[in-house]
mmCIF file of C-alpha atoms in Angstrom:
data_model
loop_
_atom_site.group_PDB
_atom_site.id
_atom_site.type_symbol
_atom_site.label_atom_id
_atom_site.label_comp_id
_atom_site.label_asym_id
_atom_site.label_seq_id
_atom_site.Cartn_x
_atom_site.Cartn_y
_atom_site.Cartn_z
ATOM 1 C CA MET A 1 6.619 21.161 -31.492
ATOM 2 C CA LEU A 2 9.386 19.932 -29.211
ATOM 3 C CA VAL A 3 10.812 16.598 -30.227
ATOM 4 C CA TYR A 4 12.260 15.241 -27.014
ATOM 5 C CA LEU A 5 9.016 13.418 -26.185
ATOM 6 C CA LEU A 6 9.415 9.828 -27.321
ATOM 7 C CA HIS A 7 6.819 7.269 -28.285
ATOM 8 C CA ALA A 8 6.036 4.939 -25.390
ATOM 9 C CA PRO A 9 5.856 1.219 -26.086
ATOM 10 C CA LEU A 10 2.413 -0.277 -26.282
ATOM 11 C CA ALA A 11 1.329 -2.529 -23.445
ATOM 12 C CA GLN A 12 0.815 -5.965 -24.957
ATOM 13 C CA ASN A 13 -0.235 -5.333 -28.549
ATOM 14 C CA THR A 14 -0.174 -2.872 -31.418
ATOM 15 C CA MET A 15 -3.903 -2.336 -31.937
ATOM 16 C CA GLU A 16 -5.351 1.122 -31.614
ATOM 17 C CA SER A 17 -6.327 1.846 -28.030
ATOM 18 C CA PHE A 18 -7.308 4.742 -25.823
ATOM 19 C CA PHE A 19 -3.715 5.406 -24.837
ATOM 20 C CA THR A 20 -2.360 5.249 -28.373
ATOM 21 C CA PHE A 21 -4.916 7.956 -29.212
ATOM 22 C CA LEU A 22 -3.865 9.942 -26.144
ATOM 23 C CA GLU A 23 -0.180 9.678 -27.003
ATOM 24 C CA LYS A 24 -0.864 10.903 -30.531
ATOM 25 C CA ARG A 25 -2.590 13.932 -29.049
ATOM 26 C CA VAL A 26 0.282 14.502 -26.601
ATOM 27 C CA ASP A 27 2.698 14.534 -29.531
ATOM 28 C CA ASP A 28 0.465 16.757 -31.656
ATOM 29 C CA CYS A 29 0.151 19.517 -29.036
ATOM 30 C CA SER A 30 3.400 18.943 -27.075
ATOM 31 C CA SER A 31 1.398 18.959 -23.870
ATOM 32 C CA LEU A 32 0.537 16.897 -20.812
ATOM 33 C CA LEU A 33 -2.066 19.449 -19.708
ATOM 34 C CA CYS A 34 -5.566 18.143 -18.991
ATOM 35 C CA VAL A 35 -8.060 21.013 -18.872
ATOM 36 C CA GLY A 36 -10.728 20.496 -16.232
ATOM 37 C CA LEU A 37 -14.270 21.581 -17.040
ATOM 38 C CA ASP A 38 -15.879 22.258 -13.649
ATOM 39 C CA PRO A 39 -18.678 24.825 -13.951
ATOM 40 C CA HIS A 40 -18.917 25.862 -10.294
ATOM 41 C CA VAL A 41 -22.094 27.865 -9.791
ATOM 42 C CA SER A 42 -20.024 30.609 -8.140
ATOM 43 C CA ASP A 43 -18.085 31.025 -11.401
ATOM 44 C CA LEU A 44 -21.158 31.321 -13.611
ATOM 45 C CA GLU A 45 -22.943 34.469 -14.696
ATOM 46 C CA TYR A 46 -26.234 32.873 -13.640
ATOM 47 C CA PRO A 47 -26.914 29.631 -11.703
ATOM 48 C CA THR A 48 -28.331 27.893 -14.758
ATOM 49 C CA ALA A 49 -27.439 25.098 -17.149
ATOM 50 C CA GLU A 50 -27.363 27.587 -20.020
ATOM 51 C CA SER A 51 -24.760 29.663 -18.214
ATOM 52 C CA ALA A 52 -22.725 26.509 -17.506
ATOM 53 C CA LEU A 53 -22.806 25.741 -21.217
ATOM 54 C CA ARG A 54 -21.480 29.185 -22.172
ATOM 55 C CA PHE A 55 -18.780 28.881 -19.495
ATOM 56 C CA CYS A 56 -17.557 25.512 -20.781
ATOM 57 C CA LEU A 57 -17.774 26.337 -24.486
ATOM 58 C CA ASN A 58 -15.620 29.400 -23.908
ATOM 59 C CA LEU A 59 -13.027 27.304 -22.059
ATOM 60 C CA VAL A 60 -12.987 24.646 -24.755
ATOM 61 C CA LYS A 61 -12.546 27.196 -27.527
ATOM 62 C CA GLN A 62 -9.755 29.071 -25.738
ATOM 63 C CA THR A 63 -7.755 26.111 -24.464
ATOM 64 C CA ALA A 64 -8.162 23.382 -27.107
ATOM 65 C CA PRO A 65 -4.778 24.081 -28.804
ATOM 66 C CA TYR A 66 -2.951 23.416 -25.507
ATOM 67 C CA ALA A 67 -5.020 20.527 -24.119
ATOM 68 C CA ALA A 68 -3.816 16.942 -24.255
ATOM 69 C CA ALA A 69 -7.262 16.056 -22.887
ATOM 70 C CA PHE A 70 -10.369 17.603 -21.371
ATOM 71 C CA LYS A 71 -11.864 16.383 -18.084
ATOM 72 C CA PRO A 72 -15.477 17.408 -17.464
ATOM 73 C CA ASN A 73 -16.607 16.653 -13.914
ATOM 74 C CA ALA A 74 -20.033 15.007 -14.150
ATOM 75 C CA ALA A 75 -21.225 16.372 -10.789
ATOM 76 C CA PHE A 76 -21.123 20.005 -11.917
ATOM 77 C CA PHE A 77 -23.436 19.132 -14.801
ATOM 78 C CA GLU A 78 -25.688 16.727 -12.909
ATOM 79 C CA GLN A 79 -26.499 19.474 -10.401
ATOM 80 C CA PHE A 80 -28.674 21.056 -13.114
ATOM 81 C CA GLY A 81 -30.723 17.883 -13.634
ATOM 82 C CA ALA A 82 -31.650 16.592 -17.070
ATOM 83 C CA GLU A 83 -30.782 19.929 -18.670
ATOM 84 C CA GLY A 84 -27.270 19.716 -17.241
ATOM 85 C CA TRP A 85 -26.823 16.250 -18.719
ATOM 86 C CA MET A 86 -27.681 17.657 -22.150
ATOM 87 C CA VAL A 87 -25.181 20.471 -21.584
ATOM 88 C CA LEU A 88 -22.475 17.895 -20.851
ATOM 89 C CA LYS A 89 -23.262 16.078 -24.085
ATOM 90 C CA THR A 90 -23.129 19.384 -25.991
ATOM 91 C CA VAL A 91 -19.759 20.249 -24.436
ATOM 92 C CA ILE A 92 -18.311 16.877 -25.453
ATOM 93 C CA GLN A 93 -19.608 17.470 -28.977
ATOM 94 C CA ALA A 94 -17.892 20.883 -28.970
ATOM 95 C CA ILE A 95 -14.612 19.194 -28.029
ATOM 96 C CA ARG A 96 -15.081 16.831 -30.955
ATOM 97 C CA GLU A 97 -15.607 19.837 -33.257
ATOM 98 C CA GLN A 98 -12.427 21.486 -31.969
ATOM 99 C CA SER A 99 -10.598 18.192 -32.547
ATOM 100 C CA ASN A 100 -11.768 18.191 -36.158
ATOM 101 C CA ARG A 101 -10.736 21.822 -36.576
ATOM 102 C CA LEU A 102 -7.259 21.110 -35.220
ATOM 103 C CA GLY A 103 -6.923 17.793 -37.060
ATOM 104 C CA SER A 104 -6.096 15.985 -33.810
ATOM 105 C CA MET A 105 -8.450 14.024 -31.546
ATOM 106 C CA ILE A 106 -8.581 15.511 -28.039
ATOM 107 C CA PRO A 107 -9.676 12.756 -25.644
ATOM 108 C CA VAL A 108 -12.476 13.432 -23.164
ATOM 109 C CA ILE A 109 -12.081 11.908 -19.697
ATOM 110 C CA LEU A 110 -15.404 11.854 -17.861
ATOM 111 C CA ASP A 111 -14.663 12.416 -14.180
ATOM 112 C CA ALA A 112 -17.532 10.419 -12.681
ATOM 113 C CA LYS A 113 -15.824 7.974 -10.280
ATOM 114 C CA ARG A 114 -18.331 5.225 -11.001
ATOM 115 C CA GLY A 115 -18.208 1.838 -9.288
ATOM 116 C CA ASP A 116 -20.731 -0.978 -9.595
ATOM 117 C CA ILE A 117 -21.151 -4.455 -11.062
ATOM 118 C CA ALA A 118 -22.916 -6.443 -13.771
ATOM 119 C CA SER A 119 -25.768 -4.758 -15.643
ATOM 120 C CA THR A 120 -25.403 -1.562 -13.606
ATOM 121 C CA ALA A 121 -21.778 -1.175 -14.682
ATOM 122 C CA GLU A 122 -22.784 -1.953 -18.253
ATOM 123 C CA ALA A 123 -25.384 0.829 -18.110
ATOM 124 C CA TYR A 124 -22.818 3.292 -16.728
ATOM 125 C CA ALA A 125 -20.435 2.363 -19.549
ATOM 126 C CA LYS A 126 -23.109 2.830 -22.182
ATOM 127 C CA SER A 127 -24.037 6.196 -20.711
ATOM 128 C CA ALA A 128 -20.454 7.460 -20.710
ATOM 129 C CA PHE A 129 -19.218 6.075 -24.016
ATOM 130 C CA GLU A 130 -22.294 5.806 -26.237
ATOM 131 C CA THR A 131 -24.776 8.399 -24.963
ATOM 132 C CA LEU A 132 -22.330 11.132 -23.948
ATOM 133 C CA GLY A 133 -19.482 10.274 -26.307
ATOM 134 C CA ALA A 134 -16.644 10.351 -23.734
ATOM 135 C CA HIS A 135 -13.453 8.457 -24.508
ATOM 136 C CA SER A 136 -12.527 7.524 -20.934
ATOM 137 C CA ILE A 137 -13.937 7.566 -17.411
ATOM 138 C CA THR A 138 -12.694 7.541 -13.817
ATOM 139 C CA LEU A 139 -13.698 4.455 -11.813
ATOM 140 C CA SER A 140 -13.421 3.093 -8.295
ATOM 141 C CA PRO A 141 -11.719 -0.336 -8.456
ATOM 142 C CA TYR A 142 -12.802 -1.526 -5.023
ATOM 143 C CA LEU A 143 -15.533 -3.858 -6.252
ATOM 144 C CA GLY A 144 -12.907 -5.840 -8.170
ATOM 145 C CA LYS A 145 -12.072 -6.457 -11.799
ATOM 146 C CA ASP A 146 -15.558 -7.539 -12.815
ATOM 147 C CA SER A 147 -16.723 -4.019 -11.972
ATOM 148 C CA ILE A 148 -14.413 -2.484 -14.584
ATOM 149 C CA ASP A 149 -14.721 -5.173 -17.273
ATOM 150 C CA PRO A 150 -17.780 -3.528 -18.930
ATOM 151 C CA PHE A 151 -15.719 -0.367 -19.442
ATOM 152 C CA ILE A 152 -12.583 -1.909 -20.956
ATOM 153 C CA GLY A 153 -13.907 -4.386 -23.501
ATOM 154 C CA ASN A 154 -13.411 -1.873 -26.311
ATOM 155 C CA PRO A 155 -9.675 -0.987 -26.439
ATOM 156 C CA GLU A 156 -10.501 2.461 -27.806
ATOM 157 C CA LYS A 157 -12.297 3.375 -24.574
ATOM 158 C CA GLY A 158 -10.231 3.868 -21.445
ATOM 159 C CA VAL A 159 -10.483 4.046 -17.666
ATOM 160 C CA PHE A 160 -8.506 5.693 -14.890
ATOM 161 C CA LEU A 161 -8.802 3.731 -11.642
ATOM 162 C CA LEU A 162 -8.716 5.565 -8.327
ATOM 163 C CA CYS A 163 -5.404 4.564 -6.780
ATOM 164 C CA LYS A 164 -3.971 7.280 -4.487
ATOM 165 C CA THR A 165 -6.207 10.313 -4.527
ATOM 166 C CA SER A 166 -5.248 13.900 -3.725
ATOM 167 C CA ASN A 167 -7.690 14.566 -0.870
ATOM 168 C CA PRO A 168 -6.586 14.603 2.810
ATOM 169 C CA GLY A 169 -8.883 11.692 3.706
ATOM 170 C CA ALA A 170 -7.244 9.392 1.164
ATOM 171 C CA ASN A 171 -5.088 7.914 3.932
ATOM 172 C CA ASP A 172 -8.141 6.552 5.769
ATOM 173 C CA PHE A 173 -8.262 3.532 3.456
ATOM 174 C CA GLN A 174 -5.707 3.781 0.661
ATOM 175 C CA ASP A 175 -2.694 3.564 2.994
ATOM 176 C CA LEU A 176 -3.910 0.467 4.838
ATOM 177 C CA LEU A 177 -1.365 -2.353 4.709
ATOM 178 C CA VAL A 178 -2.502 -5.483 2.911
ATOM 179 C CA GLU A 179 -1.486 -9.078 2.262
ATOM 180 C CA SER A 180 -2.434 -11.385 -0.591
ATOM 181 C CA ALA A 181 -6.030 -12.527 -0.460
ATOM 182 C CA PRO A 182 -7.108 -16.043 -1.468
ATOM 183 C CA GLY A 183 -7.614 -16.126 -5.213
ATOM 184 C CA SER A 184 -5.754 -12.868 -5.837
ATOM 185 C CA THR A 185 -3.958 -12.662 -9.190
ATOM 186 C CA VAL A 186 -1.124 -10.602 -7.700
ATOM 187 C CA ASN A 187 1.002 -11.621 -4.746
ATOM 188 C CA VAL A 188 1.839 -8.817 -2.344
ATOM 189 C CA GLN A 189 4.448 -8.633 0.334
ATOM 190 C CA ARG A 190 3.629 -7.757 3.912
ATOM 191 C CA SER A 191 3.327 -4.041 4.642
ATOM 192 C CA THR A 192 2.205 -3.154 1.122
ATOM 193 C CA PRO A 193 -0.169 -0.159 1.019
ATOM 194 C CA LEU A 194 -3.534 -0.863 -0.537
ATOM 195 C CA TYR A 195 -2.977 1.793 -3.220
ATOM 196 C CA GLU A 196 0.215 0.041 -4.331
ATOM 197 C CA HIS A 197 -1.668 -3.260 -4.599
ATOM 198 C CA VAL A 198 -4.262 -1.482 -6.792
ATOM 199 C CA ALA A 199 -1.427 -0.276 -9.034
ATOM 200 C CA ARG A 200 0.039 -3.757 -9.436
ATOM 201 C CA LEU A 201 -3.358 -5.220 -10.236
ATOM 202 C CA ALA A 202 -4.011 -2.503 -12.812
ATOM 203 C CA GLN A 203 -0.674 -3.237 -14.480
ATOM 204 C CA THR A 204 -1.678 -6.893 -14.911
ATOM 205 C CA TRP A 205 -5.216 -6.011 -16.073
ATOM 206 C CA ASN A 206 -3.972 -3.625 -18.780
ATOM 207 C CA ILE A 207 -3.964 -6.137 -21.626
ATOM 208 C CA ARG A 208 -5.658 -3.731 -24.076
ATOM 209 C CA ASN A 209 -3.617 -0.618 -23.237
ATOM 210 C CA ASN A 210 -6.657 1.210 -21.897
ATOM 211 C CA ILE A 211 -6.213 1.258 -18.103
ATOM 212 C CA GLY A 212 -4.614 4.142 -16.219
ATOM 213 C CA LEU A 213 -4.496 5.286 -12.602
ATOM 214 C CA VAL A 214 -5.544 8.354 -10.631
ATOM 215 C CA VAL A 215 -2.560 9.301 -8.457
ATOM 216 C CA GLY A 216 -2.648 12.721 -6.821
ATOM 217 C CA ALA A 217 0.083 15.261 -7.468
ATOM 218 C CA THR A 218 -0.121 16.082 -3.754
ATOM 219 C CA GLN A 219 1.356 12.639 -2.970
ATOM 220 C CA PRO A 220 4.934 12.596 -4.378
ATOM 221 C CA GLU A 221 6.066 9.607 -2.304
ATOM 222 C CA ALA A 222 3.037 7.643 -3.470
ATOM 223 C CA LEU A 223 3.698 8.718 -7.069
ATOM 224 C CA THR A 224 7.181 7.238 -6.798
ATOM 225 C CA ARG A 225 5.890 3.955 -5.358
ATOM 226 C CA VAL A 226 3.077 3.652 -7.873
ATOM 227 C CA ARG A 227 5.411 4.382 -10.783
ATOM 228 C CA ALA A 228 7.649 1.545 -9.583
ATOM 229 C CA ALA A 229 4.641 -0.783 -9.266
ATOM 230 C CA ALA A 230 3.108 0.230 -12.617
ATOM 231 C CA PRO A 231 5.962 1.412 -14.860
ATOM 232 C CA ASP A 232 3.900 1.393 -18.069
ATOM 233 C CA LEU A 233 0.628 2.994 -17.012
ATOM 234 C CA TRP A 234 -0.604 6.534 -17.551
ATOM 235 C CA PHE A 235 -1.437 8.579 -14.449
ATOM 236 C CA LEU A 236 -4.123 11.224 -14.097
ATOM 237 C CA SER A 237 -2.593 13.382 -11.384
ATOM 238 C CA PRO A 238 -4.857 16.112 -9.966
ATOM 239 C CA GLY A 239 -3.845 18.440 -7.165
ATOM 240 C CA VAL A 240 -1.516 20.981 -8.795
ATOM 241 C CA GLY A 241 -2.540 24.536 -8.009
ATOM 242 C CA ALA A 242 -5.587 24.943 -5.764
ATOM 243 C CA GLN A 243 -4.827 21.762 -3.757
ATOM 244 C CA GLY A 244 -1.173 22.677 -3.246
ATOM 245 C CA GLY A 245 0.629 20.033 -5.299
ATOM 246 C CA ASP A 246 4.043 21.070 -6.637
ATOM 247 C CA LEU A 247 4.253 20.551 -10.373
ATOM 248 C CA GLY A 248 7.990 19.888 -10.597
ATOM 249 C CA THR A 249 8.015 17.451 -7.688
ATOM 250 C CA ALA A 250 5.051 15.552 -9.118
ATOM 251 C CA LEU A 251 6.572 15.259 -12.581
ATOM 252 C CA LYS A 252 9.897 14.062 -11.225
ATOM 253 C CA ALA A 253 8.149 11.361 -9.191
ATOM 254 C CA GLY A 254 5.583 10.237 -11.735
ATOM 255 C CA LEU A 255 6.870 10.571 -15.294
ATOM 256 C CA ARG A 256 7.823 7.426 -17.159
ATOM 257 C CA LYS A 257 11.327 7.041 -18.547
ATOM 258 C CA ASP A 258 10.070 8.240 -21.948
ATOM 259 C CA GLY A 259 8.974 11.588 -20.482
ATOM 260 C CA LYS A 260 5.288 10.742 -20.779
ATOM 261 C CA GLY A 261 2.809 8.806 -18.652
ATOM 262 C CA MET A 262 1.174 11.682 -16.750
ATOM 263 C CA LEU A 263 -1.743 14.005 -17.370
ATOM 264 C CA LEU A 264 -1.898 17.082 -15.147
ATOM 265 C CA PRO A 265 -5.486 18.308 -14.687
ATOM 266 C CA ILE A 266 -5.875 22.047 -14.081
ATOM 267 C CA SER A 267 -9.337 23.511 -13.568
ATOM 268 C CA ARG A 268 -9.644 26.706 -11.519
ATOM 269 C CA GLY A 269 -6.126 27.855 -12.360
ATOM 270 C CA ILE A 270 -7.305 28.174 -15.967
ATOM 271 C CA SER A 271 -11.028 28.911 -15.735
ATOM 272 C CA ARG A 272 -10.564 31.744 -13.221
ATOM 273 C CA ALA A 273 -7.686 33.381 -15.095
ATOM 274 C CA GLY A 274 -8.232 36.653 -16.904
ATOM 275 C CA SER A 275 -7.331 34.858 -20.121
ATOM 276 C CA PRO A 276 -7.894 31.096 -19.994
ATOM 277 C CA SER A 277 -6.023 30.753 -23.277
ATOM 278 C CA GLN A 278 -2.907 32.435 -21.912
ATOM 279 C CA ALA A 279 -3.147 30.495 -18.643
ATOM 280 C CA ALA A 280 -3.399 27.167 -20.497
ATOM 281 C CA ALA A 281 -0.445 28.071 -22.705
ATOM 282 C CA ALA A 282 1.598 29.045 -19.645
ATOM 283 C CA PHE A 283 0.835 25.775 -17.846
ATOM 284 C CA ARG A 284 1.640 23.794 -20.992
ATOM 285 C CA ASP A 285 4.965 25.583 -21.395
ATOM 286 C CA GLU A 286 5.881 25.186 -17.712
ATOM 287 C CA ILE A 287 5.224 21.444 -17.902
ATOM 288 C CA LEU A 288 7.364 21.175 -21.038
ATOM 289 C CA ALA A 289 10.244 23.078 -19.442
ATOM 290 C CA LEU A 290 10.145 20.840 -16.372
ATOM 291 C CA GLN A 291 10.012 17.721 -18.534
ATOM 292 C CA ARG A 292 13.105 18.862 -20.374
ATOM 293 C CA SER A 293 14.995 19.542 -17.139
ATOM 294 C CA ILE A 294 14.037 16.127 -15.770
ATOM 295 C CA GLN A 295 14.977 14.347 -19.004
#
């Protein structure tokens, strides 16, 4: 294990939280690699939930030693109906079993991009954390803080808020310039992009050390701005590989001063490799080498 990764300071307290668990895992496996579990029908032996299960279990088994986290995408399981939902639960259980085997908890980030309020949000939180057993979930923050409150009451469960996403259409809304709204808890200057305002709000909301941000690796300028706005937060940064994001550029723009603070999700670059285990190890090692050069 390389030792140049340092422990990041906790946000406002020293209690156990989602990100203290994540940082322990990062240290245990010397990795910032997040393995995506996206059972595309075109990648399966048969277009069935059972085939999706075999596909994901193989990936989990091969890549667990190199994964700082796993990120199953709910949509690829939901497409199989109720049976797919049971497959997702089984896959999360398999990750827990690999964690026990390795003696190190591998967090599961449910990529579901939920966004609702009140009892609906509470039901989504119960589904993700209690029924499925995920440790974290991706959320849309655009209904306001009360829409994420049901997900962050337990410090040991985390969220990643959509901030600056990696898709081409992200600019349609996320780059709009904003000013402070009446009642806002964060003052913004004129000509502040909406995504930067989201980052500043998230930084203030992170009182339990369990809020992170989704900031695409395809957006290096945005990564730099968001890191300045939210110096303490963890980023989930998709877009390396199939979407064209450059790994070195993204790490240079988004890493915290302690060399942590980013998870790099890789899905097809691992699942479609001849040996997912070797591909995961190679990505892990490339990330480590770039971290060291940046440090």
